[in-house]
XYZ file of C-alpha atoms in Angstrom:
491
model
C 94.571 136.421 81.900
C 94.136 132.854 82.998
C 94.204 129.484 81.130
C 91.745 128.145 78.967
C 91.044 126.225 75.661
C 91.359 129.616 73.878
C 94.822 130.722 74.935
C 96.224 126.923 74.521
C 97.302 128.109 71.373
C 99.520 130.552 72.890
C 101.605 128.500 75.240
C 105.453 128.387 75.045
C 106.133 125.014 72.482
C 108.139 122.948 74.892
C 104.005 122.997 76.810
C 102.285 119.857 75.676
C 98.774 120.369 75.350
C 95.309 117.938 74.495
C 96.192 116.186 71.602
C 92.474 115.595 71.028
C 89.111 117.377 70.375
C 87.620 117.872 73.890
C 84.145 119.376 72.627
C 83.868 115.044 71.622
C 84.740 113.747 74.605
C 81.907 111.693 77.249
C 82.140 112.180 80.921
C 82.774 108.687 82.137
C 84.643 109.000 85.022
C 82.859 110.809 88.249
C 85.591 111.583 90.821
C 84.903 112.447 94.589
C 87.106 114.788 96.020
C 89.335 116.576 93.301
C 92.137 117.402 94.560
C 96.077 117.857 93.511
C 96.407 114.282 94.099
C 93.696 113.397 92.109
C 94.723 115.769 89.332
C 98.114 114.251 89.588
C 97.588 110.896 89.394
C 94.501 109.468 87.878
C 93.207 112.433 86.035
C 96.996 111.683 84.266
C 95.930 108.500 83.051
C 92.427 109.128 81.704
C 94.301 112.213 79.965
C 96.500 109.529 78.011
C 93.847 107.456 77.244
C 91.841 110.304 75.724
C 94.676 111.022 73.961
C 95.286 107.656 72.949
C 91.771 108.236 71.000
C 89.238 106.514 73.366
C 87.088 109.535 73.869
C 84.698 107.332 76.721
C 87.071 108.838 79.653
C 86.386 112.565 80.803
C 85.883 113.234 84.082
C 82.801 115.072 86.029
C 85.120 115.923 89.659
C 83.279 116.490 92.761
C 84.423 118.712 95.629
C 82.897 117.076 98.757
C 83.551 120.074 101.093
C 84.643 123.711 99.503
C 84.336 125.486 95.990
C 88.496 125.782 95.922
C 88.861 123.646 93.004
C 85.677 124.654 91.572
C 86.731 128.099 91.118
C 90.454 127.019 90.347
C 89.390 124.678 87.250
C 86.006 126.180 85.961
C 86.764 129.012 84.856
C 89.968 127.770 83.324
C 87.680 125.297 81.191
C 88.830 122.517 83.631
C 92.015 122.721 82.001
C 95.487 123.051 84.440
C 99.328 122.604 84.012
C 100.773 118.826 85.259
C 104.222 120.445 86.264
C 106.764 117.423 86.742
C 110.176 118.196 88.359
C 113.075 116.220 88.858
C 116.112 117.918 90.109
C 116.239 120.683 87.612
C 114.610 119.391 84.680
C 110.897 120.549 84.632
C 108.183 119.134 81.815
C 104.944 120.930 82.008
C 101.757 119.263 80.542
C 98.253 120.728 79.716
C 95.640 118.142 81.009
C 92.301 118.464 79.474
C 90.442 115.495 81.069
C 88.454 117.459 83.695
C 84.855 118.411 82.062
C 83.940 120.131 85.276
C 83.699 120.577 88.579
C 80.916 120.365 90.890
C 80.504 121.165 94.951
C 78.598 118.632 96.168
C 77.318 120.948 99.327
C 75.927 123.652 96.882
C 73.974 120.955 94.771
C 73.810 117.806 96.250
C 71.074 116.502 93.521
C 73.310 117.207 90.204
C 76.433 114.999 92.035
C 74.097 111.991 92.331
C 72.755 113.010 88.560
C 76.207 112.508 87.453
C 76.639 109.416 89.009
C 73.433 108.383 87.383
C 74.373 109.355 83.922
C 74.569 106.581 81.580
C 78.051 107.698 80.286
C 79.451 106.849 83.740
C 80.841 103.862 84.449
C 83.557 104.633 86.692
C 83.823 107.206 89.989
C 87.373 107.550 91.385
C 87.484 108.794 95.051
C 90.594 110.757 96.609
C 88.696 112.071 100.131
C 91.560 110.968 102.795
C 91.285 108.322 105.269
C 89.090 110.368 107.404
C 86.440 110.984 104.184
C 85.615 108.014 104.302
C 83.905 108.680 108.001
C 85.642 105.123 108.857
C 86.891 104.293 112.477
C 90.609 103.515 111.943
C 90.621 100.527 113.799
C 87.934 98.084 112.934
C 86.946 100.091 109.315
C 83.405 100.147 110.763
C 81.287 103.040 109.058
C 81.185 105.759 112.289
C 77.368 105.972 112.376
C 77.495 108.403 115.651
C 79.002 111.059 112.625
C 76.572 113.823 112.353
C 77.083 113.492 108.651
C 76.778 109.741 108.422
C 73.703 109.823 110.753
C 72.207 112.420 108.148
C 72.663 109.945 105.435
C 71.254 107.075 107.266
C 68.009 108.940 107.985
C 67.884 110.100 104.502
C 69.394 109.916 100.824
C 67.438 113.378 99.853
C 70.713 115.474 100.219
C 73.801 113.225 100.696
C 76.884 114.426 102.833
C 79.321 111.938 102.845
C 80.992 109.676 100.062
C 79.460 106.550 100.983
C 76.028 108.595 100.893
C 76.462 110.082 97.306
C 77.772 106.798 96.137
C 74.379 104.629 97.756
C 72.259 107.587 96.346
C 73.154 107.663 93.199
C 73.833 104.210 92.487
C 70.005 103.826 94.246
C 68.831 105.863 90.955
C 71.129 103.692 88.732
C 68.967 100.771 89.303
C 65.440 102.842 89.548
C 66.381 103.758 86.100
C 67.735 99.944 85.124
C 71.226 101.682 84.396
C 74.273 99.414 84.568
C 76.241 99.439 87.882
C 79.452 100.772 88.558
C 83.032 100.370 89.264
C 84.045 102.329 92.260
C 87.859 102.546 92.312
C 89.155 104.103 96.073
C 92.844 105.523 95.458
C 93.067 106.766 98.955
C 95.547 104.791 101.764
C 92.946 102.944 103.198
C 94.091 99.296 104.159
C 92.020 97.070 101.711
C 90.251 100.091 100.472
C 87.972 98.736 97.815
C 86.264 96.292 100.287
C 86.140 99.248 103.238
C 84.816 101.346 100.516
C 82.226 98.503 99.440
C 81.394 97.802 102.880
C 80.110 101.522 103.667
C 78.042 101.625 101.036
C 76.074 98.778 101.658
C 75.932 99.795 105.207
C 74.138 102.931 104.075
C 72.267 101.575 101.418
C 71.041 98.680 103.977
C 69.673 101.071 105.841
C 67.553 102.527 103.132
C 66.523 99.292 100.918
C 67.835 95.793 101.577
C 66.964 94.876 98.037
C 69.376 97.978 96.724
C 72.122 96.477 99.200
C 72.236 92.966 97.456
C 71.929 94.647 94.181
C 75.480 96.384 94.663
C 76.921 93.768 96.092
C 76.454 91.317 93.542
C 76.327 93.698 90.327
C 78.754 96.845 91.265
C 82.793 96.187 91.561
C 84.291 97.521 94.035
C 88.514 96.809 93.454
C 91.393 97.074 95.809
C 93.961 99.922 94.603
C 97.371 100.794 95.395
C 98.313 104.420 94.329
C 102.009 105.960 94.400
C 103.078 109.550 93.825
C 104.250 112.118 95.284
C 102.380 115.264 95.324
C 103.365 118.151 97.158
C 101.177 121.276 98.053
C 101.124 123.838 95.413
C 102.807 127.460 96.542
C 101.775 131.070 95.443
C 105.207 130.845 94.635
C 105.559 128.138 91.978
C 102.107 129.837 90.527
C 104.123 132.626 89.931
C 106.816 131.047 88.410
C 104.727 128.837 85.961
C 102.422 132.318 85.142
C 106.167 133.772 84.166
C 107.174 130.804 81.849
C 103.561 130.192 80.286
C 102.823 134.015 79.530
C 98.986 133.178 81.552
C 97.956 132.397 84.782
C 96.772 128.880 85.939
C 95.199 128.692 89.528
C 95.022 124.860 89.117
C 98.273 124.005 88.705
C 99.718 120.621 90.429
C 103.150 119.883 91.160
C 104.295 116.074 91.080
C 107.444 113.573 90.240
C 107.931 111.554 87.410
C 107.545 108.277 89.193
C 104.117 107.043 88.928
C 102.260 103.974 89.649
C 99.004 102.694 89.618
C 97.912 98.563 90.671
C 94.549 97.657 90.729
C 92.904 94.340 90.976
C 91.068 92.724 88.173
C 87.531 93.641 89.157
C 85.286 95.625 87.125
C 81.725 95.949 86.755
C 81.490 97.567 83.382
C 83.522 99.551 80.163
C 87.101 100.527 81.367
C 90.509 102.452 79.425
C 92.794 100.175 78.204
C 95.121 100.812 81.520
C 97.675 98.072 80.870
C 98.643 100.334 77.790
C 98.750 103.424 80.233
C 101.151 101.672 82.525
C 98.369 100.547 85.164
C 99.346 96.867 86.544
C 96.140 94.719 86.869
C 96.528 92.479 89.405
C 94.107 89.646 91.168
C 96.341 90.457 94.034
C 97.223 94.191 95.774
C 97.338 93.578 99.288
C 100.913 92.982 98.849
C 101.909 95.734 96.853
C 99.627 97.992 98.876
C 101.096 96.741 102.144
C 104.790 97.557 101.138
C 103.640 100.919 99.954
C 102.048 102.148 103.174
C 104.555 100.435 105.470
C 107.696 101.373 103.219
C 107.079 105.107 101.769
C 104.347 105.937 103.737
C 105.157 104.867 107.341
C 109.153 106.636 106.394
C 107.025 109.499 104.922
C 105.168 109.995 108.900
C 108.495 109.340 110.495
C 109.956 112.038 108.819
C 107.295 114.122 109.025
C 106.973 114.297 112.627
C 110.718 113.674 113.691
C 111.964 116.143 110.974
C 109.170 118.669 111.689
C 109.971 118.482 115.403
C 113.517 118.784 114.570
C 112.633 121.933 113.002
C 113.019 120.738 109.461
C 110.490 121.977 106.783
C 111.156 119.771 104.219
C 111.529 115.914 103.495
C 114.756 116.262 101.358
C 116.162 118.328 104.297
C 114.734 115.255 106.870
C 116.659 112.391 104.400
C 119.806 114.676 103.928
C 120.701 114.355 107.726
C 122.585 111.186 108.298
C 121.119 110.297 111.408
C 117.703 110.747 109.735
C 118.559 108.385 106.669
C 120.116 105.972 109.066
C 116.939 105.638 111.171
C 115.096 105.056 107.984
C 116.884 102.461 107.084
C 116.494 101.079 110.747
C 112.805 101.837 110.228
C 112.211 99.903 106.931
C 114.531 96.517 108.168
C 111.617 96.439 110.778
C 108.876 96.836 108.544
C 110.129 94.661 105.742
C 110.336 91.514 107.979
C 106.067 92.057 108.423
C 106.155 92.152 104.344
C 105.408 89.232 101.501
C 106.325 91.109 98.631
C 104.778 89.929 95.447
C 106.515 88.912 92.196
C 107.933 91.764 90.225
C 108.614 94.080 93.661
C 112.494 94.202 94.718
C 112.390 95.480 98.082
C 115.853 96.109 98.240
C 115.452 98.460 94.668
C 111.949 100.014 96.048
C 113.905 101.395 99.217
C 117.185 103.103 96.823
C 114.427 104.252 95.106
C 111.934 106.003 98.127
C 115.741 107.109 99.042
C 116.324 108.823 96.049
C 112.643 110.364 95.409
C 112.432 111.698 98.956
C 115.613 113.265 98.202
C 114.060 114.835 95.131
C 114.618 118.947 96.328
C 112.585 120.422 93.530
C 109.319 119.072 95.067
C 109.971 120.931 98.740
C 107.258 118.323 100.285
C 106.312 119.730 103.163
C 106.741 117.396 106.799
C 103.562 119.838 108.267
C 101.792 118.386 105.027
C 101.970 115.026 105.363
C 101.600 114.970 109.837
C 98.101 116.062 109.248
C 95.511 113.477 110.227
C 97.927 111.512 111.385
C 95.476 109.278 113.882
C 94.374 108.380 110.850
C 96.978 107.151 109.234
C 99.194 105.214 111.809
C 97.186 102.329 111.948
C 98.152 101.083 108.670
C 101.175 102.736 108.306
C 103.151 102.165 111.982
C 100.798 100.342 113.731
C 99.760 97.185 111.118
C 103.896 96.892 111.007
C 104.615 96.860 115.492
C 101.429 94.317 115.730
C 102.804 91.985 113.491
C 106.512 92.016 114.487
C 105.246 91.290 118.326
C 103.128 88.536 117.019
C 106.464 87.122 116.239
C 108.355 88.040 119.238
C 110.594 90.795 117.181
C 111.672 94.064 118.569
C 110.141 97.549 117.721
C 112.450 99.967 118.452
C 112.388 102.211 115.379
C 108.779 101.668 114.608
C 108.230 102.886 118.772
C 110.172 106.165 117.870
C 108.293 107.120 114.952
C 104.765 106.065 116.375
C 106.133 108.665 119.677
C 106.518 111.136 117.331
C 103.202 111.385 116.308
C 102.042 111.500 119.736
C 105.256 114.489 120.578
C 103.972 116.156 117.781
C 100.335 116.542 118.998
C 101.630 119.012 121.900
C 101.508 121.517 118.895
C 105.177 122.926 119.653
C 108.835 121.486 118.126
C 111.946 121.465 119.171
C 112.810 125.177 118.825
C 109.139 126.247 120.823
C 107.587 127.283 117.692
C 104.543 126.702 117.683
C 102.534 124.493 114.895
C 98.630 123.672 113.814
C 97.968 120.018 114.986
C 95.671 119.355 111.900
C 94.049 115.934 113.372
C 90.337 114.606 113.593
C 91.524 114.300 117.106
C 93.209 117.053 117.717
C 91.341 118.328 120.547
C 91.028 115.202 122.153
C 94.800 114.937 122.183
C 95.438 118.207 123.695
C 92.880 117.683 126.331
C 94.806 114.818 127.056
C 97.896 116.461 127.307
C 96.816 119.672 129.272
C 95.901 117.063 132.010
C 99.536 116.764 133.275
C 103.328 117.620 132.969
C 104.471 114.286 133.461
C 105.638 112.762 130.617
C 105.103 109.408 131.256
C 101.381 110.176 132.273
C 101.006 112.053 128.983
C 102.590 109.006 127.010
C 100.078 106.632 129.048
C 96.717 108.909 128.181
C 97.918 108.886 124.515
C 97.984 105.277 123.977
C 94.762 104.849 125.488
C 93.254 106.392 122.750
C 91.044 104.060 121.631
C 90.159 105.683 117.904
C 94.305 104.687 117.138
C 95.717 102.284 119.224
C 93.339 98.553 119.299
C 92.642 97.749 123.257
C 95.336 94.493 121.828
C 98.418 96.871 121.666
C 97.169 99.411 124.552
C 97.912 96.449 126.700
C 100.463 94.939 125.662
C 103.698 96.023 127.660
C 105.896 94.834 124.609
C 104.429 97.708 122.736
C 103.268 100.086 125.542
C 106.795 100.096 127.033
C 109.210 100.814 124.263
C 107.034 103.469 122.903
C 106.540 105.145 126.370
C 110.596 105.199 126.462
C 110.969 106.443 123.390
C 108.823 109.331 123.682
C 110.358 109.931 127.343
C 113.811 109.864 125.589
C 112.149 112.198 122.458
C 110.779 114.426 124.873
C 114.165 115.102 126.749
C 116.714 114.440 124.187
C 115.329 115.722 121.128
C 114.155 113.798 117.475
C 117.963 113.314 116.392
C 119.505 112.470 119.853
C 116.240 109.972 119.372
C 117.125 108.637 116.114
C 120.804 108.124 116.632
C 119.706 106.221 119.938
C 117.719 103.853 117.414
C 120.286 103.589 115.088
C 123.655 102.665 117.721
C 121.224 99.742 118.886
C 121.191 101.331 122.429
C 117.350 100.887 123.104
């Protein structure tokens, strides 16, 4: 017996549930790739503000690859449990925002008829970095992707988000619909413009006149997105199926901190988010760069030092001294590359990260967040070493973590178990590897990789050389022989 609007009666009464009518409710929020975070995070706020009585703000999701969610949500009546844990209290919340959910492979034609419904007027993407078929390095759409090639050639069947977004705001103007506000929540450096910027390239290549007609009508706003959403277990399925007396296969697990910035762009009808705790902004780059360079380069550090070290979890990573020290080592680094904007105590923000990665009842798993990694160290490592050599500053901590990634792509840790390297470039990186068992060859072939590391740092011995040493020093000492290295200022 699973969840759905028939058994909400049912639930346990410490369950909140819709506290509105959701047969009334519009679909006018289309979201591309509807996953936990998603469902976490900004399905959470359009949940409030349907509750709040503005019934404008259902959501349409889109799976852009596999019918997981699909069969998760739909036959659940889109409906799933928002578990949030802290320690060991636990709240558990009935979200009824999702109308449906599509998979954009099955039926490519009824995603871009949702994005051309007149009810729309705002699609929400979640795909990952690499979704966005961008090169890391210069945010340039990859147009030798097979999939981005398709969509060049032809908007009949889109494959990509940039695609379904050109093709379906294409039939928003055939139809003279109003244009859109596309809102990126993924941590893409100035997302909203790299977002913007791939859909005109597509659309460009289709109809010039359809290119200047989203740039000048549709918004496309820069976002910065914070929570912490771990991978959902059979195991805490289980547990929730015990305490609600049903079963719910959509289930997310998340914290209770939360936060939401975007900036004050919009091309049409939007919730009241200031009421809903969104900050509007006309500036997030600095909020967004503290965010990826505070929480989310610590969040890769641990994730590939801890999971080397044979740790499973991020409270386990953060409960090791040495670990928490070299954190701290870490984020002195990357604050110095930081203009934090009014209202954002760096200081606070880092007891804080300290005490949510700490946070044991969300077990966030360090083999969760190293996948795609190439993707992510550009903004998160990378953006930080560039700008402290620019001013002649040291890079030891920020070398250790960046060698980690490139340690953890031999697909072994510490102990010799073996581990999935889930990476666009996976392949590429082992190939690399298997070529010798020197390690300061293998350290050398890394950093010429061209899709992560700009030719500017490749040859640069004030970046090459530290980070070749520390994952010499990684490679023979181990990750917490590495850190404590860092941290006794013996680099």
């Amino acid at each position: 017996m699973r969840l759905s609007d028939a058994r909400l009666d049912g639930l346990p009464a410490d369950v909140v549930r819709p506290e509105y009518n959701r047969a009334t409710i519009k679909p006018g929020v289309v979201h591309l790739g509807i996953g936990a975070f998603h469902r976490a995070h900004q399905a959470d706020v359009f949940d409030r503000a349907l509750a709040r009585g503005d019934p404008r703000w259902g959501i349409r999701g889109v799976s852009l690859r596999s019918p997981g969610v699909r069969d998760q949500l739909n036959p659940q009546d889109g409906l799933y449990s928002l578990v949030v844990r802290d320690g060991g209290d636990v709240q558990t919340r009935v979200v009824g925002a999702v109308a449906d959910v599509m998979v954009a492979p099955e039926n490519p034609a009824a995603v871009v008829s949702a994005l051309a419904d007149p009810d729309t007027h705002i699609v929400t993407l979640t795909v990952t970095e690499k979704g966005y078929r961008l090169d890391p390095t210069s945010g340039a759409l990859i147009e030798g992707d097979p999939e981005v090639a398709a969509d060049l050639a032809s908007l009949d069947s889109p494959r990509t988000a940039p695609g379904f977004l050109a093709a379906g705001l294409a039939e928003r103007r055939a139809r003279g619909l109003s244009p859109l506000t596309v809102i990126s929540c993924d941590n893409l450096p100035h997302n909203g413009a790299r977002v913007r910027d791939a859909v005109l390239a597509v659309a460009r290549r289709h109809d010039p006149g359809l290119s200047d007609w989203i740039e000048g009508s549709c918004a496309f706003p820069q976002t910065m997105i914070d929570r912490i959403v771990p991978a959902t277990t059979l195991e805490d399925r289980r547990d929730l199926a015990a305490r609600l007396g049903v079963e719910d296969h959509g289930m997310v697990k998340t914290e209770p901190f939360t936060q939401w910035v975007i900036e004050d762009r919009f091309a049409g009808p939007r919730p009241d988010f200031e009421s809903l705790g969104v900050q509007i902004t006309s500036a997030v780059a600095p909020w967004e760069d503290a965010k990826l360079r505070l929480l989310n380069g610590a969040h890769s550090a641990m994730a590939y030092l801890g999971g080397l070290a044979g740790l499973r979890f991020v409270q386990e990573v953060v409960a090791e001294p040495v670990f928490a020290a070299f954190v701290d080592c870490l984020w002195d680094e990357a604050v110095a590359t930081l203009d934090p904007p009014v209202g954002l105590d760096l200081s606070a923000y880092r007891v804080a990260l300290k005490a949510r990665f700490a946070n044991a009842a969300l077990e966030h798993r360090t083999h969760q967040i190293a996948m795609d990694g190439s993707q992510k160290l550009p903004q998160r490592l990378l953006a930080s070493a560039a700008m402290r050599l620019d001013r002649g500053l040291p890079i030891h901590a920020l070398a250790l973590a960046i060698a980690g990634w490139m340690r953890w792509q031999d697909g072994t840790d510490e102990t010799g178990a073996a581990h999935v390297v889930d990476d666009p470039l996976a392949s590429e990186t082992a190939r690399l590897i298997a070529r010798t068992l020197d390690t300061l060859e293998r350290a050398a072939a890394l950093l010429w990789l061209e899709a992560v590391f700009p030719k500017r740092l490749a040859t640069d011995p004030r970046f090459t050389a530290p980070v070749m040493a520390a994952y010499v020093r990684l490679s023979s000492t181990g990750a917490r022989a590495a850190a404590a290295w860092v941290v006794k200022g013996e680099t």
